[in-house]
mmCIF file of C-alpha atoms in Angstrom:
data_model
loop_
_atom_site.group_PDB
_atom_site.id
_atom_site.type_symbol
_atom_site.label_atom_id
_atom_site.label_comp_id
_atom_site.label_asym_id
_atom_site.label_seq_id
_atom_site.Cartn_x
_atom_site.Cartn_y
_atom_site.Cartn_z
ATOM 1 C CA MET R 16 60.913 82.006 -68.609
ATOM 2 C CA LEU R 17 62.960 79.267 -68.228
ATOM 3 C CA LYS R 18 62.028 74.637 -68.610
ATOM 4 C CA LEU R 19 63.845 72.478 -66.709
ATOM 5 C CA HIS R 20 62.627 68.936 -68.548
ATOM 6 C CA ASN R 21 63.753 65.423 -66.757
ATOM 7 C CA LEU R 22 67.169 67.085 -65.166
ATOM 8 C CA SER R 23 69.105 65.693 -62.806
ATOM 9 C CA LYS R 24 73.041 66.298 -61.287
ATOM 10 C CA VAL R 25 74.288 64.018 -60.424
ATOM 11 C CA TYR R 26 78.367 64.612 -57.969
ATOM 12 C CA ARG R 27 80.924 61.504 -58.342
ATOM 13 C CA THR R 28 84.041 61.159 -56.083
ATOM 14 C CA GLU R 29 85.734 57.682 -56.548
ATOM 15 C CA ASP R 30 83.293 55.592 -53.705
ATOM 16 C CA VAL R 31 80.317 57.646 -53.734
ATOM 17 C CA GLU R 32 77.943 58.938 -56.273
ATOM 18 C CA THR R 33 75.196 61.716 -55.079
ATOM 19 C CA ALA R 34 72.557 62.373 -57.185
ATOM 20 C CA ALA R 35 71.668 66.605 -55.598
ATOM 21 C CA LEU R 36 68.708 66.343 -58.405
ATOM 22 C CA ASP R 37 66.958 63.955 -60.026
ATOM 23 C CA SER R 38 64.591 64.138 -62.501
ATOM 24 C CA VAL R 39 62.993 67.907 -61.897
ATOM 25 C CA ASN R 40 60.718 69.298 -64.028
ATOM 26 C CA ILE R 41 59.729 73.250 -63.519
ATOM 27 C CA GLU R 42 58.370 75.732 -65.488
ATOM 28 C CA ILE R 43 58.921 79.506 -64.142
ATOM 29 C CA ALA R 44 57.243 81.999 -66.404
ATOM 30 C CA GLN R 45 58.371 85.231 -66.590
ATOM 31 C CA GLY R 46 57.104 87.706 -63.302
ATOM 32 C CA GLU R 47 56.634 84.865 -61.419
ATOM 33 C CA PHE R 48 57.670 85.137 -57.702
ATOM 34 C CA ALA R 49 59.140 81.165 -56.692
ATOM 35 C CA ALA R 50 59.862 80.501 -53.520
ATOM 36 C CA ILE R 51 61.593 77.224 -53.443
ATOM 37 C CA MET R 52 61.724 74.712 -49.922
ATOM 38 C CA GLY R 53 62.903 72.012 -48.187
ATOM 39 C CA PRO R 54 64.844 70.062 -45.695
ATOM 40 C CA SER R 55 68.640 71.385 -45.516
ATOM 41 C CA GLY R 56 70.276 68.917 -48.387
ATOM 42 C CA CYS R 57 67.870 68.494 -50.651
ATOM 43 C CA GLY R 58 69.002 70.338 -53.757
ATOM 44 C CA LYS R 59 67.984 73.663 -52.989
ATOM 45 C CA SER R 60 70.559 75.657 -53.315
ATOM 46 C CA THR R 61 71.829 72.919 -56.438
ATOM 47 C CA LEU R 62 68.583 74.050 -58.450
ATOM 48 C CA LEU R 63 69.433 77.343 -57.740
ATOM 49 C CA ASN R 64 72.740 77.739 -58.558
ATOM 50 C CA ILE R 65 71.721 75.720 -62.051
ATOM 51 C CA ILE R 66 69.395 77.867 -62.904
ATOM 52 C CA GLY R 67 71.533 80.990 -62.417
ATOM 53 C CA MET R 68 73.693 79.665 -64.551
ATOM 54 C CA LEU R 69 76.593 79.025 -61.766
ATOM 55 C CA ASP R 70 76.696 74.832 -62.491
ATOM 56 C CA THR R 71 75.367 72.715 -64.589
ATOM 57 C CA PRO R 72 73.325 69.390 -65.221
ATOM 58 C CA SER R 73 74.185 66.560 -65.202
ATOM 59 C CA SER R 74 71.366 65.305 -67.711
ATOM 60 C CA GLY R 75 68.401 67.180 -68.820
ATOM 61 C CA ASP R 76 67.705 70.154 -70.498
ATOM 62 C CA TYR R 77 67.389 74.116 -69.390
ATOM 63 C CA HIS R 78 65.705 75.863 -71.493
ATOM 64 C CA PHE R 79 66.114 79.639 -70.357
ATOM 65 C CA MET R 80 64.465 82.614 -72.757
ATOM 66 C CA ASN R 81 63.680 79.596 -75.323
ATOM 67 C CA GLU R 82 66.770 78.362 -75.874
ATOM 68 C CA ILE R 83 68.260 75.005 -74.932
ATOM 69 C CA ILE R 84 71.014 76.574 -73.043
ATOM 70 C CA SER R 85 71.673 72.866 -70.940
ATOM 71 C CA ASN R 86 75.515 72.364 -73.385
ATOM 72 C CA HIS R 87 76.607 75.746 -73.996
ATOM 73 C CA SER R 88 80.189 76.641 -72.793
ATOM 74 C CA GLU R 89 81.317 78.212 -69.411
ATOM 75 C CA SER R 90 81.763 81.781 -71.403
ATOM 76 C CA LYS R 91 78.664 81.511 -73.346
ATOM 77 C CA LEU R 92 76.431 80.952 -70.274
ATOM 78 C CA ALA R 93 78.137 83.421 -68.345
ATOM 79 C CA ASP R 94 77.320 86.404 -71.147
ATOM 80 C CA ILE R 95 74.172 85.259 -70.531
ATOM 81 C CA ARG R 96 73.860 85.041 -66.704
ATOM 82 C CA LYS R 97 75.186 88.777 -66.991
ATOM 83 C CA ARG R 98 72.573 90.202 -69.095
ATOM 84 C CA ASN R 99 69.793 88.597 -67.411
ATOM 85 C CA VAL R 100 70.212 87.259 -64.110
ATOM 86 C CA GLY R 101 71.207 89.416 -60.757
ATOM 87 C CA PHE R 102 71.998 87.211 -57.515
ATOM 88 C CA ILE R 103 71.587 87.967 -53.933
ATOM 89 C CA PHE R 104 73.195 86.153 -51.121
ATOM 90 C CA GLN R 105 72.257 85.150 -47.414
ATOM 91 C CA SER R 106 75.848 86.522 -46.888
ATOM 92 C CA PHE R 107 75.695 89.559 -48.718
ATOM 93 C CA ASN R 108 79.484 89.127 -50.500
ATOM 94 C CA LEU R 109 79.772 93.133 -50.408
ATOM 95 C CA ILE R 110 83.551 94.056 -50.684
ATOM 96 C CA ASP R 111 84.877 95.928 -47.693
ATOM 97 C CA GLU R 112 87.080 98.517 -48.969
ATOM 98 C CA LEU R 113 84.646 99.599 -51.452
ATOM 99 C CA THR R 114 81.484 102.540 -49.943
ATOM 100 C CA VAL R 115 77.750 101.753 -50.609
ATOM 101 C CA ALA R 116 77.854 103.834 -54.194
ATOM 102 C CA GLU R 117 80.950 101.806 -55.402
ATOM 103 C CA ASN R 118 79.431 98.097 -54.192
ATOM 104 C CA ILE R 119 76.431 98.718 -56.605
ATOM 105 C CA GLU R 120 78.516 100.013 -59.470
ATOM 106 C CA LEU R 121 80.401 97.240 -59.729
ATOM 107 C CA ALA R 122 77.851 94.925 -60.979
ATOM 108 C CA LEU R 123 77.185 97.199 -64.178
ATOM 109 C CA LEU R 124 81.611 97.513 -64.430
ATOM 110 C CA TYR R 125 80.962 94.338 -67.085
ATOM 111 C CA HIS R 126 78.084 95.498 -69.465
ATOM 112 C CA ASN R 127 80.149 98.781 -71.286
ATOM 113 C CA ILE R 128 77.634 101.947 -69.766
ATOM 114 C CA PRO R 129 78.820 104.855 -69.651
ATOM 115 C CA THR R 130 79.955 106.395 -66.835
ATOM 116 C CA ALA R 131 77.019 109.401 -65.964
ATOM 117 C CA GLU R 132 74.690 106.601 -66.764
ATOM 118 C CA ARG R 133 76.561 103.864 -64.030
ATOM 119 C CA ARG R 134 76.517 106.847 -62.217
ATOM 120 C CA ASP R 135 72.398 107.870 -62.591
ATOM 121 C CA ARG R 136 71.546 104.100 -62.649
ATOM 122 C CA VAL R 137 73.122 103.401 -59.190
ATOM 123 C CA ALA R 138 71.967 106.803 -57.473
ATOM 124 C CA SER R 139 68.566 105.297 -59.191
ATOM 125 C CA VAL R 140 68.368 102.133 -57.602
ATOM 126 C CA MET R 141 70.154 103.401 -54.152
ATOM 127 C CA ASP R 142 66.847 105.663 -53.994
ATOM 128 C CA LYS R 143 64.434 103.461 -54.810
ATOM 129 C CA VAL R 144 66.185 100.351 -51.621
ATOM 130 C CA GLY R 145 65.808 103.561 -49.346
ATOM 131 C CA ILE R 146 69.717 103.497 -48.778
ATOM 132 C CA ALA R 147 70.746 106.386 -50.958
ATOM 133 C CA HIS R 148 72.137 108.381 -47.101
ATOM 134 C CA ARG R 149 74.821 105.434 -46.844
ATOM 135 C CA ALA R 150 75.804 106.168 -50.381
ATOM 136 C CA LYS R 151 79.926 106.435 -49.266
ATOM 137 C CA HIS R 152 80.051 104.262 -46.380
ATOM 138 C CA MET R 153 81.357 100.723 -45.651
ATOM 139 C CA PRO R 154 79.276 98.043 -45.312
ATOM 140 C CA GLY R 155 81.211 97.903 -41.895
ATOM 141 C CA GLN R 156 79.434 100.642 -41.004
ATOM 142 C CA LEU R 157 76.457 99.545 -41.762
ATOM 143 C CA SER R 158 73.480 96.852 -40.265
ATOM 144 C CA GLY R 159 72.694 93.650 -40.969
ATOM 145 C CA GLY R 160 69.497 94.792 -42.578
ATOM 146 C CA GLN R 161 71.256 98.276 -44.502
ATOM 147 C CA GLN R 162 73.763 95.425 -45.722
ATOM 148 C CA GLN R 163 70.923 93.529 -47.608
ATOM 149 C CA ARG R 164 69.299 96.418 -48.939
ATOM 150 C CA VAL R 165 72.813 96.749 -51.175
ATOM 151 C CA ALA R 166 73.056 94.194 -52.125
ATOM 152 C CA VAL R 167 69.469 94.103 -53.543
ATOM 153 C CA ALA R 168 70.027 96.871 -55.323
ATOM 154 C CA ARG R 169 73.260 95.584 -56.848
ATOM 155 C CA ALA R 170 71.043 92.635 -58.176
ATOM 156 C CA VAL R 171 69.454 94.701 -59.720
ATOM 157 C CA VAL R 172 70.566 98.250 -60.868
ATOM 158 C CA GLY R 173 71.562 96.074 -64.318
ATOM 159 C CA ASP R 174 67.528 95.750 -64.745
ATOM 160 C CA GLN R 175 68.075 91.929 -64.611
ATOM 161 C CA ALA R 176 65.061 89.947 -65.925
ATOM 162 C CA MET R 177 65.171 87.576 -63.300
ATOM 163 C CA ILE R 178 66.552 87.643 -59.198
ATOM 164 C CA LEU R 179 67.865 84.677 -58.079
ATOM 165 C CA ALA R 180 67.968 85.524 -53.483
ATOM 166 C CA ASP R 181 69.606 82.234 -52.370
ATOM 167 C CA GLU R 182 68.379 82.329 -48.069
ATOM 168 C CA PRO R 183 68.339 86.430 -48.264
ATOM 169 C CA THR R 184 67.238 86.935 -44.799
ATOM 170 C CA GLY R 185 69.251 84.171 -43.612
ATOM 171 C CA ASN R 186 71.447 86.433 -41.785
ATOM 172 C CA LEU R 187 68.558 88.970 -40.776
ATOM 173 C CA ASP R 188 66.829 89.692 -37.421
ATOM 174 C CA SER R 189 62.344 89.850 -38.383
ATOM 175 C CA ALA R 190 62.065 93.288 -38.557
ATOM 176 C CA HIS R 191 64.465 93.039 -41.322
ATOM 177 C CA GLY R 192 63.782 90.295 -43.009
ATOM 178 C CA GLN R 193 60.509 91.402 -43.198
ATOM 179 C CA GLU R 194 61.568 94.767 -45.031
ATOM 180 C CA VAL R 195 64.123 92.484 -47.571
ATOM 181 C CA MET R 196 60.464 90.357 -48.101
ATOM 182 C CA GLU R 197 58.503 93.585 -48.868
ATOM 183 C CA MET R 198 61.110 94.629 -50.934
ATOM 184 C CA LEU R 199 60.881 91.331 -53.276
ATOM 185 C CA GLN R 200 57.902 91.678 -53.266
ATOM 186 C CA GLY R 201 58.014 95.242 -54.859
ATOM 187 C CA LEU R 202 60.144 94.302 -57.297
ATOM 188 C CA ASN R 203 57.955 91.194 -58.635
ATOM 189 C CA ASP R 204 54.821 93.767 -58.683
ATOM 190 C CA GLU R 205 57.192 95.327 -60.667
ATOM 191 C CA GLY R 206 57.312 92.559 -63.391
ATOM 192 C CA THR R 207 61.278 91.344 -62.394
ATOM 193 C CA THR R 208 60.876 86.726 -61.930
ATOM 194 C CA ILE R 209 62.057 86.460 -58.531
ATOM 195 C CA VAL R 210 63.049 82.859 -57.471
ATOM 196 C CA MET R 211 64.377 82.183 -53.677
ATOM 197 C CA VAL R 212 65.483 79.457 -51.343
ATOM 198 C CA THR R 213 63.949 79.988 -48.152
ATOM 199 C CA HIS R 214 63.592 77.845 -44.623
ATOM 200 C CA SER R 215 61.337 80.234 -43.672
ATOM 201 C CA LYS R 216 56.613 79.420 -44.643
ATOM 202 C CA ALA R 217 56.534 83.213 -43.640
ATOM 203 C CA HIS R 218 58.778 84.440 -46.200
ATOM 204 C CA ALA R 219 57.459 82.158 -48.401
ATOM 205 C CA ASP R 220 54.136 82.800 -48.464
ATOM 206 C CA TYR R 221 55.197 86.503 -50.235
ATOM 207 C CA ALA R 222 56.270 83.987 -53.722
ATOM 208 C CA LYS R 223 53.151 83.452 -55.765
ATOM 209 C CA ARG R 224 54.826 79.871 -55.936
ATOM 210 C CA THR R 225 56.285 77.102 -53.773
ATOM 211 C CA ILE R 226 57.831 74.189 -55.089
ATOM 212 C CA ASN R 227 59.290 71.592 -52.100
ATOM 213 C CA LEU R 228 61.662 69.348 -52.596
ATOM 214 C CA PHE R 229 62.660 66.429 -51.107
ATOM 215 C CA ASP R 230 65.677 63.949 -51.680
ATOM 216 C CA GLY R 231 66.162 65.444 -54.953
ATOM 217 C CA HIS R 232 62.765 66.073 -56.893
ATOM 218 C CA VAL R 233 59.937 67.795 -56.107
ATOM 219 C CA VAL R 234 57.355 66.176 -54.324
ATOM 220 C CA THR R 235 54.788 69.667 -54.662
ATOM 221 C CA GLU R 236 53.933 72.809 -56.058
ATOM 222 C CA ASN R 237 52.018 75.520 -53.990
ATOM 223 C CA PHE R 238 50.441 77.992 -55.537
ATOM 224 C CA ARG R 239 48.824 81.432 -54.353
ATOM 225 C CA ALA R 240 47.150 84.108 -56.027
ATOM 226 C CA THR R 241 48.068 86.703 -53.125
ATOM 227 C CA ARG R 242 50.509 86.864 -50.391
ATOM 228 C CA GLN R 243 48.362 85.628 -47.038
ATOM 229 C CA ALA R 244 47.933 88.910 -44.936
ATOM 230 C CA SER R 245 50.107 89.229 -41.911
#
């Protein structure tokens, strides 16, 4: 589904040059669940942002869906991203003034989908993540776990082929964190490609593959056929 070839990202100021990523080579197949791990400052979020087309590499090639997109314009990247990628963030990023259903529907407003179909999709995905009974509630009326369920629903309501999750359990207690991981595992079982940044070894074990970064380099990759039992 995606391939990074000798990909680097360098941030420059007048006096300092910092290599966030250095000659990274990664391939992620359709339907994979990959966890990216490493210490703070190793390049995890930079890598996820480039994969999600929110940032561009300084050098190297990025192949997405059999197309080299490294040098695409921002508008073209935005179009590809809109059609193919959903995002889940640690901080939920819900709009306080909108209800649960409205927050989820917002992800469909740029897809030229008729209103009736939008509402049907929202209802279906709310039921899927167990949040339908909170459809008319505001984010401030929800627990952290419920807010992250809404964020997951928003990420998948457009039937995106790939979900990028940046520390999706970082603001949750262990029980709610496990619930979110089980939701992600279920989505992956249904065929959605998932790439997740996490500090948690336990949550990385939900993935089929762990990519370990250090100082902008991929240092190890570990594969597992199935998740180990808790």
